[in-house]
Amino acid sequence: MARKHKSKRKHEPEEERPTRELDPETQRGIVAVLLFAAAALLFLSFLQIAGTLGVAIDHYAQLLFGWDRFLLPLLCILVGATSMFPDRGRFSTWNYLGILFFFLSFNALLNLLTAIPSTGPGQPTMLVGGYIGQFLGTILPNLIGFWGAIVVVCALLVVAVMLVFNTSLRGMIGFHTHITGRFGEMLHRGEMKRVMIEPAREEEEADEEPAEEISIDEAVDDVEDEDEEEETEAKKPLFRSKPLVDAERAQPEKALTIKKIRKMAIPLDLLEYRVNNANSGDVNRNMEIIYRTFEQFNIPVEMGDTATGPTVTQYTLRPAQGVKLARIIGLQNDLALALAAHPIRIEAPIPGKSLVGIEVPNQTIATVSLRDLMESKSFKARTNNTAIPLGKDVSGATWSAALEKMPHLLVAGATGSGKSVCLNTIIISLLYENGPDELKFIMVDPKRVEMKQFEGIPHLLIPPITKADDTVNALKWTVREMERRLDVLSKFGARDITSYNEKAEEKMPKIVVVIDELADLMSSSGREVEGTIVRIAQMARAVGIHLILATQRPSVDVITGVIKANFPARIAFAVASLMDSRTILDCAGAEKLLGRGDMLYTSAEMSKPKRLQGAYLSDAEIERVVAFLKKEGTPEYNHAITETARTGTVLDDGDDGDPLLDEAIQAIIQAGRASTSLLQRRLKIGYGRAARVMDLLEERGVIGPGEGAKPREVLVTEWPPAGSDDEIPTAQADLDEAAEMDGSDEEDDKIDPDGFPEQPRLPTREEV
């Protein structure tokens, strides 16, 4: 049999050596340096200080582009900057087409304007638009005349600007109006001196904003929102039944204000790129040891290929016909002894293959970075914005999973196995993919140290919760919010939140509830916590509410059967015993993991758990991302989430009414329509409170019922209504009071108990 083995070993593929691929960031840096150098060379050439080559470049650039040649260095700098910072905006094909149209139209316009002879016939001695401008500047006047050519060229110039900046005609007009208005306002207020003194600070703030998010349409929308807010402040109602807010709640109400937050493009440069290859040792020697070990126990096998991953190297083999897999699995300890490696994990069979995999720990473990996962082709090809990069498998391929398909996730493992780092990578990846108006977080951190670093980001609905009572209230709030969303989807006729947001005017953000330590909650409020978690897990998938639970004590009293049945997606890190592995995954394997991010992932779509090496995320990387988000926006907390639960709709304070109800009625009467987004802008309140106010207005008959995504009908024309109880007593009340006083004693009619003179008698009911 040894002779047979040697003959087959000749045809085995050689070990694939790891190749050092060029870092994508390095490639982009090289392109940026070359473009910057080209810009500098062009600029020096145009100044005639670049030698003979510079003179030639200037000559031909002048012939081709004319005066526009001075824009070429700026164009090279712009393209180089976008190449160096791709996450802040990239040029698309339409942008390049707009640049081409700009040069054609602008050069043609220059040629047309300078080609008008002042006295007598003749042509100008120099074409300021170059040959590019002469091409259109000569053909168009012959076809449609001079003024027709001016119209066509100006139209092309406007189209070019729209393509370059990806904006609309309305946006261009509004942006021009906004700029001129702001300039005049600064002159009127005397602010030009301050602007001239502090130009550097404003330029730095402008540079920090993502380039792809700066659009003229958004500037116009912001101007409209500011005008609406100023109009609301100028038209506050004169009468109010009670103050807007109490003194104690003035600050929380201020924190609940919501404004339209654009999607934040977080640069990937905030994350570190780690290049660290794994060392699997002598692969051929290990294959020989595995083959001889099976040969000693009379198990004929045929060795296959090897795959080196970040943590382990998988050796595949094909057992001979008639060999039971139980015999191979039973040799696990013998293989560990022969290879001098522990622990050994045997995957029999490999899903989708007629092979058995033997996973041997590497001598040197490679560190997987989150940035490496997010820059992989498989992650970039994701189809939704809730994809989570989990890690790399035993072959080095990137694995990711969509939170929408899970739709809830259970993470368990012993202390120090990588559980908290896994939660951080999930949160950071979701922050990269979603803006604050698309996804909200509710974070529960009984340990008070893990989630504290995320406090202050605009994606939070409430600061990280540390108390068990507040956690129970937050879960109950989530249940009621789930029920409210289900009612909205039912009335709208949508099956899930994705289809609803595609058609509805008022979008609903996804909500992710992250609980870092489930065991602490189950020990203090087990019945309430388990009931709310199970109900959310069963019904919240359609409305965009997801749960991520983590625990370091995977026992049956923490991960109960009911919870496990509703969490098909699970991640198991290294645990102490086989029993713990079965509690998490319903199978063995987690007790053989190595720790430090080594995990087994399973979902409803998988027949067997998949071994992955999770990404490592340092505290410094998290701090940089959090600092970036804090600069981009402020959180809008809803403190009603952790307050004592009440029946009915959840999303507001107050018992039967709202302090802003009168102001809301005035706002919708002035606007002539009613919608949640209108109340958010006019009253500066959050989405939850605006939805609650809409429900109150419908209950009191101020607005009509909802009709899908259309604004609601306003049923009143003035407020307070004429003859209401708050202003004038009713005639019936006057009659009742008069009749009551008429039936009193004569002595009481003359002198009242306080000794005051006799009061005139009010008319009786009959007299009236």
XYZ file of N, CA and C in Angstrom, residues 604-726:
369
model
N -30.403 28.787 9.243
C -31.465 27.902 8.772
C -31.168 27.344 7.387
N -30.319 28.012 6.618
C -29.999 27.568 5.265
C -28.855 26.566 5.219
N -28.209 26.303 6.342
C -27.023 25.449 6.367
C -27.337 24.140 7.072
N -26.795 23.061 6.522
C -27.002 21.751 7.138
C -26.012 21.491 8.264
N -24.816 22.087 8.176
C -23.784 21.919 9.189
C -23.152 23.269 9.495
N -22.633 23.433 10.707
C -21.954 24.696 11.027
C -20.703 24.894 10.172
N -20.407 26.146 9.901
C -19.235 26.525 9.106
C -18.193 27.151 10.017
N -16.957 26.662 9.911
C -15.889 27.203 10.744
C -15.307 28.452 10.094
N -15.246 29.530 10.860
C -14.763 30.812 10.367
C -13.807 31.425 11.378
N -12.944 32.283 10.878
C -12.096 33.109 11.740
C -12.635 34.529 11.682
N -13.166 35.004 12.814
C -13.760 36.320 12.855
C -12.737 37.432 12.739
N -13.237 38.615 12.402
C -12.365 39.776 12.229
C -11.983 40.361 13.581
N -10.796 40.937 13.606
C -10.331 41.631 14.814
C -10.498 43.132 14.612
N -11.069 43.786 15.611
C -11.319 45.221 15.561
C -10.791 45.835 16.853
N -9.830 46.716 16.733
C -9.215 47.313 17.918
C -10.066 48.459 18.449
N -9.801 48.834 19.692
C -10.517 49.956 20.295
C -10.208 51.260 19.582
N -8.996 51.404 19.085
C -8.635 52.638 18.376
C -9.455 52.803 17.102
N -9.715 51.705 16.392
C -10.542 51.782 15.190
C -11.969 52.181 15.533
N -12.510 51.598 16.600
C -13.869 51.952 17.014
C -13.946 53.422 17.400
N -12.946 53.907 18.115
C -12.951 55.310 18.537
C -12.904 56.247 17.337
N -12.160 55.883 16.308
C -12.100 56.747 15.124
C -13.438 56.791 14.406
N -14.100 55.640 14.275
C -15.405 55.612 13.614
C -16.436 56.386 14.428
N -16.442 56.195 15.736
C -17.397 56.898 16.594
C -17.148 58.402 16.551
N -15.887 58.811 16.574
C -15.577 60.243 16.503
C -16.045 60.844 15.181
N -15.906 60.097 14.096
C -16.378 60.582 12.797
C -17.893 60.755 12.804
N -18.616 59.786 13.351
C -20.074 59.867 13.380
C -20.549 61.004 14.280
N -19.862 61.234 15.376
C -20.254 62.331 16.264
C -20.093 63.683 15.581
N -19.089 63.814 14.723
C -18.921 65.064 13.991
C -20.011 65.255 12.940
N -20.494 64.149 12.385
C -21.477 64.237 11.312
C -22.887 64.514 11.817
N -23.217 64.100 13.021
C -24.578 64.299 13.523
C -24.659 64.017 15.007
N -25.762 64.430 15.594
C -25.995 64.237 17.025
C -27.125 63.241 17.227
N -27.114 62.499 18.326
C -28.197 61.533 18.579
C -29.495 62.236 18.935
N -30.601 61.583 18.651
C -31.934 62.093 18.958
C -32.624 61.051 19.826
N -32.404 61.155 21.121
C -32.843 60.131 22.051
C -34.344 60.225 22.300
N -34.954 59.067 22.471
C -36.358 58.956 22.870
C -36.373 58.312 24.249
N -36.418 59.131 25.291
C -36.310 58.622 26.653
C -37.564 57.876 27.093
N -38.628 57.944 26.305
C -39.821 57.171 26.648
C -39.592 55.675 26.505
N -38.512 55.272 25.846
C -38.244 53.849 25.642
C -38.005 53.140 26.965
N -37.289 53.776 27.864
C -36.959 53.134 29.137
C -37.900 53.522 30.259
N -38.936 54.299 29.966
C -39.901 54.631 31.000
C -40.842 53.461 31.228
N -41.604 53.533 32.316
C -42.532 52.458 32.662
C -43.523 52.259 31.535
N -43.724 51.022 31.153
C -44.568 50.708 30.004
C -46.013 51.034 30.298
N -46.720 51.468 29.253
C -48.154 51.737 29.341
C -48.845 50.971 28.225
N -50.115 50.865 28.321
C -50.870 50.203 27.275
C -51.068 51.167 26.129
N -51.313 50.642 24.961
C -51.542 51.483 23.808
C -50.253 51.722 23.048
N -50.294 52.786 22.252
C -49.140 53.113 21.447
C -48.019 53.621 22.319
N -46.810 53.286 21.943
C -45.682 53.461 22.839
C -44.939 54.758 22.658
N -44.976 55.327 21.491
C -43.927 56.230 21.079
C -44.097 57.658 21.561
N -44.485 57.906 22.804
C -44.600 59.280 23.243
C -44.752 59.362 24.727
N -44.639 60.616 25.255
C -44.920 60.847 26.643
C -46.312 61.387 26.796
N -46.794 61.436 28.028
C -48.131 61.927 28.283
C -49.096 60.806 28.440
N -50.182 61.071 29.142
C -51.153 60.023 29.393
C -52.192 59.987 28.287
N -53.040 61.029 28.227
C -54.107 61.038 27.245
C -53.858 62.053 26.140
N -52.902 62.935 26.300
C -52.654 63.963 25.315
C -51.175 64.225 25.171
N -50.866 65.357 24.539
C -49.487 65.734 24.324
C -49.385 67.239 24.469
N -48.338 67.747 25.123
C -48.217 69.197 25.271
C -48.157 69.936 23.943
N -47.709 69.277 22.899
C -47.585 69.922 21.592
C -48.809 69.721 20.712
N -49.912 69.230 21.286
C -51.073 68.913 20.462
C -51.646 70.166 19.813
N -51.794 71.255 20.591
C -52.342 72.487 20.021
C -51.439 73.034 18.923
N -50.159 73.007 19.164
C -49.230 73.505 18.154
C -49.246 72.631 16.907
N -49.435 71.331 17.097
C -49.528 70.430 15.945
C -50.765 70.734 15.108
N -51.885 71.021 15.788
C -53.117 71.341 15.052
C -52.938 72.625 14.257
N -52.311 73.635 14.881
C -52.066 74.879 14.158
C -51.176 74.637 12.942
N -50.183 73.769 13.085
C -49.253 73.516 11.985
C -49.942 72.845 10.805
N -50.786 71.853 11.079
C -51.439 71.153 9.963
C -52.523 72.013 9.330
N -53.155 72.901 10.113
C -54.146 73.805 9.523
C -53.453 74.779 8.576
N -52.306 75.300 8.993
C -51.563 76.216 8.131
C -51.077 75.518 6.866
N -50.629 74.263 6.999
C -50.103 73.538 5.843
C -51.200 72.980 4.951
N -52.394 72.752 5.506
C -53.473 72.185 4.723
C -53.374 70.695 4.516
N -52.450 70.058 5.157
C -52.285 68.611 5.067
C -51.654 68.125 6.362
N -51.698 66.825 6.586
C -51.179 66.255 7.828
C -50.353 65.023 7.499
N -49.142 64.995 8.019
C -48.274 63.834 7.862
C -47.262 63.834 8.995
N -46.705 62.665 9.252
C -45.720 62.552 10.328
C -44.466 63.357 10.030
N -44.017 63.333 8.786
C -42.807 64.087 8.442
C -43.017 65.588 8.590
N -44.236 66.064 8.304
C -44.527 67.486 8.487
C -44.405 67.880 9.952
N -44.962 67.062 10.849
C -44.865 67.366 12.276
C -43.421 67.296 12.754
N -42.636 66.380 12.209
C -41.226 66.302 12.603
C -40.496 67.597 12.274
N -40.752 68.139 11.090
C -40.045 69.356 10.690
C -40.574 70.582 11.421
N -41.898 70.702 11.516
C -42.468 71.914 12.105
C -42.254 71.977 13.612
N -42.435 70.857 14.303
C -42.368 70.849 15.763
C -41.005 70.443 16.290
N -40.109 70.014 15.393
C -38.766 69.590 15.798
C -38.827 68.455 16.814
N -39.585 67.421 16.497
C -39.713 66.273 17.383
C -39.291 65.024 16.630
N -39.179 63.930 17.357
C -38.761 62.676 16.759
C -39.893 61.965 16.046
N -39.506 60.906 15.344
C -40.488 60.145 14.571
C -41.541 59.499 15.464
N -41.109 58.925 16.586
C -42.051 58.244 17.467
C -43.088 59.185 18.029
N -42.646 60.338 18.496
C -43.601 61.281 19.072
C -44.525 61.847 18.006
N -43.997 62.106 16.815
C -44.847 62.603 15.736
C -45.921 61.589 15.366
N -45.578 60.303 15.355
C -46.578 59.269 15.064
C -47.652 59.217 16.140
N -47.253 59.380 17.398
C -48.222 59.397 18.493
C -49.154 60.593 18.381
N -48.625 61.755 18.040
C -49.464 62.944 17.875
C -50.453 62.740 16.734
N -50.022 62.093 15.672
C -50.946 61.806 14.563
C -52.089 60.914 15.022
N -51.791 59.917 15.855
C -52.856 59.058 16.386
C -53.830 59.853 17.244
N -53.314 60.766 18.069
C -54.188 61.589 18.910
C -55.060 62.505 18.063
N -54.497 63.067 17.014
C -55.284 63.940 16.143
C -56.396 63.170 15.444
N -56.128 61.932 15.073
C -57.168 61.121 14.441
C -58.256 60.757 15.441
N -57.863 60.446 16.698
C -58.854 60.113 17.718
C -59.776 61.285 18.020
N -59.254 62.503 17.972
C -60.051 63.684 18.299
C -60.762 64.273 17.095
N -60.661 63.619 15.945
C -61.411 64.063 14.786
C -60.823 65.256 14.082
N -59.558 65.551 14.317
C -58.939 66.694 13.653
C -58.509 66.326 12.237
N -58.045 65.105 12.040
C -57.620 64.642 10.724
C -58.353 63.353 10.391
N -58.361 63.023 9.122
C -59.014 61.811 8.678
C -58.122 60.595 8.808
N -58.643 59.420 8.475
C -57.841 58.193 8.572
C -56.757 58.164 7.506
N -55.752 57.321 7.740
C -54.652 57.197 6.798
C -55.066 56.476 5.531
N -54.518 56.938 4.408
C -54.787 56.335 3.109
C -53.462 55.985 2.430
N -52.765 55.020 3.010
C -51.488 54.618 2.443
C -50.432 55.686 2.639
N -49.741 56.029 1.561
C -48.654 57.008 1.647
C -49.119 58.440 1.439
N -50.420 58.656 1.192
C -50.919 60.007 0.956
C -51.035 60.769 2.268
N -50.849 62.107 2.232
C -51.086 62.906 3.448
C -52.549 62.822 3.869
N -52.791 62.943 5.157
C -54.151 62.822 5.670
C -54.925 64.123 5.476
N -56.238 63.981 5.404
C -57.121 65.131 5.218
C -57.319 65.852 6.545
N -57.260 67.184 6.517
C -57.492 68.009 7.701
C -58.975 68.342 7.759
N -59.635 67.976 8.869
C -61.087 68.100 8.987
C -61.523 69.382 9.677
N -60.617 70.178 10.215
C -60.974 71.428 10.884
C -60.287 72.574 10.160
N -60.855 73.768 10.284
C -60.316 74.953 9.618
C -59.791 75.988 10.588
N -60.126 75.875 11.893
C -59.614 76.815 12.881
C -59.485 76.112 14.219
N -58.597 76.646 15.070
C -58.383 76.054 16.395
C -57.938 77.144 17.365
N -58.546 77.232 18.565
C -59.648 76.419 19.085
C -60.946 76.717 18.342
N -61.854 75.753 18.229
C -63.119 75.994 17.527
C -63.962 77.011 18.268
N -64.773 77.742 17.518
C -65.632 78.767 18.107
C -66.629 78.135 19.068
N -66.764 78.761 20.268
C -67.721 78.252 21.246
C -67.262 77.039 21.982
N -65.933 76.811 22.063
C -65.447 75.627 22.766
C -65.484 75.840 24.254
N -65.322 74.762 25.012
C -65.411 74.818 26.467
C -64.300 75.651 27.071
N -63.145 75.754 26.378
C -62.017 76.471 26.955
C -62.215 77.977 26.918
